[in-house]
Each structure stands twice: as C-alpha cells, then as structure tokens.
Amino acid sequence: MKSFLLTTVVTLSALFSFSTAGSAATKSRTFEMTYTAMIKPVPQNAKQVEIWIPYPTSDESQQILEMKMESPYPFKVNYDKEFGNAMAYLTPPPGAGAFNIKMTFKVKREEIRNKRLDKNPMVADISDAGQFYRYLAPSKYAVINEKVKELAGKATAGRKGIAEKAKGGYDFILENMSYNKKIPGWGKGDVNRLCFNLSQGEEGTGNCTDFHSLFGSMMRSIGIPVLFEMGFPLSEGKDQSQARKGGYHCWAKFYLPGSGWIPVDISEADKAPKNKDYFFGSICENRVRFSRGRDILLEPEQRGERLNYFGPDPYIEIDGTSSDLFERTISYKDL
C-alpha cells in the first residue's frame, strides 16, 4: 500500500518568543525521534473514523529540522484555533485493518536558562489581554475556586512582584507535594483532589500533570498567566534505540512582563531536589514538545468533550465516540 509522505518545518507566532539575552551559555541536543501510532482494526460497522496525531513544530526552544510522516491514508496538517497546536488529521475507511502511522523527525532542542528574573514587575501589565485569555482562564481540572485562592494566598504571603509570587507557588508545591503514582487519582491534573488532600493536612501526590495544574490554578487565581506544555522526556546522554510504549512529560511557564514566558518544571525539581533552583526559570534540553494548553478543541473539532491535554498519544473517534484502538511508541537517537 502506498505511503503518503510530508516534509515540513513550522514556526509559532511571536506571542511565544523567549529571550535569553544575558544568559549563561546554554546547552542543546540534536536527535532523531521515531513516533509510531499502531492503529488496531476499525470495526466493520463503523460509519466514520477520525484520527488526530500530535504533530511537533518549531518554537522558541526547539527546531524541527526535518519531518517525514508515513501513512497508508491521506492526511492533512491542521492547527487548532486557540493554541495553535499542529495535528495530522486522517479519516481511514470503516473496516480498515490494522495499520501504522509513523513520524520520523530531527530536532534541535535548546536549554532555556533565563537570568532575567531581576525584572520583577508588581503586576501583570498585559497590553493585549485578549491574547492571554486562555492562559488566565481555568480549565476542567485546573480550576479556580476559593480553596485555590486560599492556597495561593498562603504561598505568596509577604512576597512582592510577579516573579517572587511565582517562586512562592513553586516552593509551596515542592513543600506540600510528592511525585507519587501509587495513589489513585493521579495524572489528570485534578486540582480539586489536591486541594482536598492539602486542606486535610495530607501531602498532595501525583505526576507532572498534577504538579503543574496546581501551579497554574494558583497563579491564575492571582492574575498571572500560565501556559501548560506537553511533551516527551529524553534520558540525559542516552539513546532510546528500542521503541517503548507510552510515556510523557509536561511543564509550565508563567508570563513575566519584560522577560516573557518563564519555565518551571516542579515535578523534576521534586525528583531531583539538588536542581530545585535550576528548574525555576530554566528547563533542560532533554525533552521535545508536542502541544500546549488544556481543554483543547482539535481541528476539525472533535465531537467529544475538549481534551484535557493533547499528545503524545493520538486521539481517535469512531462515530463521535473516543476510542483507545491504538498503541503509541517512541524511540530516539542523538545525532
């Protein structure tokens, strides 16, 4: 069966520009990643099958140097209207047998090491509030309510300026949460669950999604824009030559006027406390970004509810109902 190939490089808008002027020398990593979505046989009685594949693009810290996508069915690269996420969209025929969709792409990923936090404005002076709407609004799981505001008040008490308040939220989460995937409920970024545990004097638990959802809710509740980014982690200095199923990593950025989007990776700091100072204002090069945002409407829009986040897994609907008829693997090697 013939494969359809596409090679493209895409850049994001200036909204997400990031300056590292005056920073120490930054690290970079260039690698080739192979992403495979193995689609299982589509039911014979299905009327419509739709597949959306997260499609990585260039941004302020990664360059997609080369992209090849192979599919037995035609696809189109679309962009969602709210966050600008790219996705390959295809509609295989009902009754299609099992098939693979494969992306092979080369990436140069830059470390972000921001040393401009001395600029610490007191308020979020946002000249065009409209472009920040999605980064100030709550989402299904990253809620804003009175309990969130109470936690934000505790975390930022006595702190002045946006950077200091963001650091207060960062420190509060590190002190009151632990990276733990053994307790049920982790992984959705359910801030109400975390607030309940914390209000009971218990430790909050979860993975990267939970850490950064709480940070986003707390900061947005005091008027600081936060964006959520979803990607895949790379082992430092090591290839992943054999394709592995699953896996993802996410992080957040808050907006600091005069400096731009400032990254935080609180879950990585929790797992490696020696890097606590580093991961406030910096993120390492050992990752690739697939998407940003929460409560995502795809393009064309899915019939199901908004996606909590998009990627690295594909999203599939069969007759308007979400389906897990896939396995997703990733491998990579340094170049």
Coordinates of N, CA and C in Angstrom, one line a residue, residues 77-186:
V77 N -2.3 18.4 7.7 CA -1.8 19.0 8.9 C -2.7 20.3 9.2
N78 N -3.3 20.2 10.3 CA -4.2 21.3 10.7 C -3.7 22.0 12.0
Y79 N -4.2 23.1 12.4 CA -3.8 23.9 13.6 C -5.1 24.2 14.4
D80 N -5.1 24.0 15.7 CA -6.2 24.4 16.4 C -6.3 25.9 16.6
K81 N -7.5 26.4 16.7 CA -7.7 27.9 16.7 C -7.3 28.6 17.9
E82 N -7.2 27.9 19.1 CA -7.0 28.6 20.3 C -5.5 28.6 20.7
F83 N -4.8 27.5 20.5 CA -3.4 27.4 21.0 C -2.4 27.2 19.8
G84 N -2.9 27.0 18.6 CA -2.0 26.9 17.5 C -1.3 25.5 17.4
N85 N -1.8 24.5 18.1 CA -1.2 23.2 18.1 C -1.4 22.6 16.7
A86 N -0.4 21.9 16.2 CA -0.5 21.2 14.9 C -0.9 19.8 15.1
M87 N -1.6 19.3 14.1 CA -2.0 17.9 14.2 C -2.2 17.3 12.8
A88 N -1.8 16.1 12.6 CA -2.1 15.4 11.3 C -3.5 14.8 11.5
Y89 N -4.4 15.0 10.5 CA -5.8 14.5 10.6 C -6.0 13.6 9.4
L90 N -6.6 12.4 9.7 CA -6.9 11.5 8.6 C -8.2 10.7 9.0
T91 N -8.8 10.2 7.9 CA -10.1 9.5 8.1 C -10.0 8.2 7.3
P92 N -9.5 7.2 7.9 CA -9.4 5.8 7.3 C -10.8 5.3 7.1
P93 N -11.0 4.5 6.1 CA -12.3 3.9 5.8 C -12.8 3.0 6.9
P94 N -14.1 2.9 7.2 CA -14.6 1.9 8.1 C -14.2 0.5 7.7
G95 N -13.9 -0.3 8.6 CA -13.5 -1.7 8.3 C -12.0 -1.8 8.0
A96 N -11.3 -0.7 8.0 CA -9.9 -0.8 7.7 C -9.2 -1.7 8.7
G97 N -8.2 -2.5 8.2 CA -7.4 -3.4 9.0 C -6.4 -2.6 9.8
A98 N -5.6 -3.3 10.6 CA -4.6 -2.6 11.4 C -3.6 -2.0 10.5
F99 N -3.1 -0.8 10.9 CA -2.1 -0.1 10.1 C -1.3 0.8 11.0
N100 N -0.1 1.3 10.6 CA 0.7 2.2 11.3 C 0.8 3.6 10.7
I101 N 0.9 4.5 11.6 CA 1.2 5.9 11.2 C 2.6 6.2 11.8
K102 N 3.5 6.6 11.1 CA 4.9 6.8 11.5 C 5.4 8.2 11.2
M103 N 5.9 8.9 12.3 CA 6.6 10.2 12.1 C 8.1 10.0 12.4
T104 N 9.0 10.4 11.6 CA 10.4 10.4 11.8 C 10.9 11.8 11.7
F105 N 11.4 12.4 12.7 CA 11.7 13.8 12.7 C 13.0 14.1 13.4
K106 N 13.8 15.1 12.9 CA 15.0 15.5 13.5 C 14.7 16.8 14.3
V107 N 15.3 16.9 15.5 CA 15.0 18.1 16.4 C 16.3 18.6 17.0
K108 N 16.4 19.9 17.0 CA 17.4 20.6 17.8 C 16.7 21.2 19.0
R109 N 17.0 20.7 20.2 CA 16.3 21.3 21.4 C 17.3 22.1 22.2
E110 N 16.9 23.3 22.5 CA 17.8 24.2 23.3 C 17.3 24.2 24.7
E111 N 18.3 24.3 25.6 CA 18.0 24.5 27.0 C 17.5 26.0 27.1
I112 N 16.6 26.2 28.0 CA 16.2 27.6 28.4 C 16.8 27.9 29.7
R113 N 17.7 28.8 29.7 CA 18.3 29.3 31.0 C 18.1 30.8 31.1
N114 N 17.1 31.2 31.9 CA 16.7 32.6 31.9 C 17.3 33.2 33.2
K115 N 18.0 34.3 33.0 CA 18.6 35.0 34.1 C 18.1 36.4 34.2
R116 N 16.8 36.6 33.7 CA 16.3 38.0 33.8 C 15.2 38.1 34.8
L117 N 15.2 37.3 35.9 CA 14.2 37.4 36.9 C 14.4 38.6 37.8
D118 N 15.5 39.3 37.6 CA 15.6 40.6 38.4 C 14.6 41.6 38.0
K119 N 14.0 41.5 36.8 CA 12.9 42.3 36.4 C 11.7 41.7 37.0
N120 N 11.2 42.3 38.1 CA 10.1 41.7 38.9 C 8.9 42.7 39.0
P121 N 8.2 42.9 37.9 CA 7.1 43.9 38.0 C 6.1 43.5 39.0
M122 N 5.4 44.5 39.6 CA 4.4 44.2 40.6 C 3.1 43.6 40.1
V123 N 2.8 44.0 38.9 CA 1.5 43.5 38.3 C 1.8 42.9 36.9
A124 N 0.9 42.1 36.5 CA 1.0 41.6 35.1 C 0.5 42.6 34.1
D125 N 1.3 43.5 33.7 CA 1.0 44.6 32.8 C 0.9 44.0 31.4
I126 N -0.3 43.5 31.0 CA -0.6 42.8 29.8 C -1.2 43.8 28.8
S127 N -0.5 44.2 27.8 CA -1.0 45.2 26.9 C -2.2 44.7 26.0
D128 N -2.2 43.4 25.7 CA -3.3 42.8 24.9 C -3.8 41.6 25.7
A129 N -4.8 41.9 26.6 CA -5.3 40.9 27.4 C -5.9 39.8 26.6
G130 N -6.5 40.1 25.5 CA -7.1 39.0 24.7 C -6.3 37.9 24.3
Q131 N -5.0 38.1 24.0 CA -4.1 37.0 23.6 C -3.7 36.1 24.8
F132 N -4.0 36.6 26.0 CA -3.6 35.9 27.2 C -4.8 35.2 27.8
Y133 N -6.0 35.3 27.2 CA -7.2 34.8 27.8 C -7.1 33.4 28.2
R134 N -6.6 32.5 27.3 CA -6.6 31.1 27.6 C -5.6 30.8 28.7
Y135 N -4.7 31.7 29.0 CA -3.7 31.4 30.0 C -4.0 32.0 31.4
L136 N -5.1 32.7 31.4 CA -5.7 33.2 32.7 C -6.9 32.4 33.1
A137 N -7.5 31.7 32.2 CA -8.8 31.1 32.4 C -8.6 29.7 33.1
P138 N -9.5 29.2 33.9 CA -9.5 27.9 34.4 C -9.8 26.9 33.4
S139 N -9.5 25.6 33.6 CA -9.9 24.5 32.8 C -10.7 23.5 33.6
K140 N -11.1 22.4 33.0 CA -11.9 21.4 33.6 C -11.3 20.9 34.9
Y141 N -10.0 20.7 34.9 CA -9.4 20.1 36.1 C -8.5 21.1 36.8
A142 N -7.9 22.1 36.1 CA -7.1 23.2 36.7 C -8.1 24.3 37.0
V143 N -8.8 24.1 38.1 CA -9.9 25.0 38.4 C -9.4 26.2 39.2
I144 N -10.3 27.2 39.3 CA -10.0 28.4 40.2 C -11.2 28.5 41.1
N145 N -11.0 28.3 42.4 CA -12.1 28.5 43.4 C -11.5 29.1 44.6
E146 N -12.4 29.2 45.7 CA -12.0 29.8 46.9 C -10.8 29.1 47.6
K147 N -10.8 27.7 47.5 CA -9.7 27.0 48.1 C -8.4 27.2 47.4
V148 N -8.5 27.3 46.1 CA -7.3 27.6 45.3 C -6.7 29.0 45.7
K149 N -7.6 29.9 45.8 CA -7.2 31.3 46.2 C -6.6 31.3 47.6
E150 N -7.2 30.5 48.4 CA -6.6 30.4 49.8 C -5.2 29.9 49.8
L151 N -5.0 28.8 49.0 CA -3.6 28.2 48.9 C -2.7 29.2 48.3
A152 N -3.1 29.9 47.2 CA -2.3 30.9 46.6 C -1.9 32.0 47.6
G153 N -2.9 32.4 48.4 CA -2.6 33.5 49.4 C -1.5 33.0 50.4
K154 N -1.6 31.8 50.8 CA -0.6 31.3 51.8 C 0.8 31.2 51.1
A155 N 0.8 30.8 49.9 CA 2.1 30.6 49.1 C 2.8 31.9 48.8
T156 N 2.0 33.0 48.6 CA 2.6 34.2 48.2 C 2.6 35.3 49.3
A157 N 2.2 34.9 50.5 CA 2.1 35.9 51.6 C 3.5 36.6 51.8
G158 N 3.5 37.9 51.8 CA 4.7 38.7 52.1 C 5.6 38.8 50.8
R159 N 5.2 38.2 49.7 CA 6.0 38.3 48.5 C 5.5 39.4 47.6
K160 N 6.4 40.1 47.0 CA 6.0 41.3 46.1 C 6.5 41.0 44.7
G161 N 5.7 41.4 43.7 CA 6.1 41.2 42.4 C 5.8 39.8 41.8
I162 N 5.7 39.7 40.5 CA 5.2 38.5 39.9 C 6.2 37.4 40.1
A163 N 7.5 37.6 39.9 CA 8.5 36.5 40.0 C 8.5 36.0 41.4
E164 N 8.5 36.9 42.4 CA 8.5 36.4 43.8 C 7.3 35.6 44.1
K165 N 6.1 36.0 43.6 CA 4.9 35.3 43.9 C 4.9 33.9 43.2
A166 N 5.4 33.9 41.9 CA 5.5 32.6 41.2 C 6.5 31.7 42.0
K167 N 7.6 32.2 42.5 CA 8.5 31.4 43.3 C 7.8 30.9 44.5
G168 N 7.0 31.7 45.1 CA 6.2 31.3 46.3 C 5.3 30.1 46.0
G169 N 4.7 30.1 44.8 CA 3.8 29.0 44.4 C 4.7 27.8 44.2
Y170 N 5.8 28.0 43.5 CA 6.7 26.9 43.2 C 7.2 26.2 44.5
D171 N 7.7 27.0 45.4 CA 8.2 26.5 46.7 C 7.1 25.8 47.5
F172 N 5.9 26.4 47.5 CA 4.8 25.8 48.2 C 4.4 24.4 47.7
I173 N 4.4 24.2 46.4 CA 4.1 22.9 45.8 C 5.2 21.9 46.1
L174 N 6.4 22.3 46.0 CA 7.5 21.4 46.4 C 7.5 21.0 47.8
E175 N 7.1 21.9 48.7 CA 7.0 21.5 50.1 C 5.8 20.7 50.5
N176 N 4.7 20.7 49.7 CA 3.5 20.1 50.1 C 3.0 18.9 49.1
M177 N 3.8 18.7 48.1 CA 3.5 17.6 47.2 C 4.7 16.7 47.0
S178 N 4.4 15.4 46.6 CA 5.5 14.5 46.3 C 5.1 13.8 45.0
Y179 N 6.1 13.4 44.2 CA 5.9 12.7 42.9 C 5.6 11.3 43.3
N180 N 4.3 10.9 43.1 CA 3.9 9.6 43.6 C 2.7 9.1 42.7
K181 N 2.9 8.0 42.0 CA 1.9 7.5 41.1 C 1.2 6.2 41.6
K182 N 1.4 6.0 42.9 CA 0.8 4.8 43.6 C -0.6 5.1 44.1
I183 N -0.9 6.3 44.4 CA -2.2 6.7 45.0 C -3.2 7.0 43.9
P184 N -4.4 6.4 43.8 CA -5.3 6.6 42.7 C -5.7 8.1 42.6
G185 N -6.0 8.5 41.3 CA -6.4 9.8 41.0 C -5.3 10.7 40.4
W186 N -4.1 10.2 40.3 CA -3.1 11.0 39.7 C -3.2 11.0 38.2

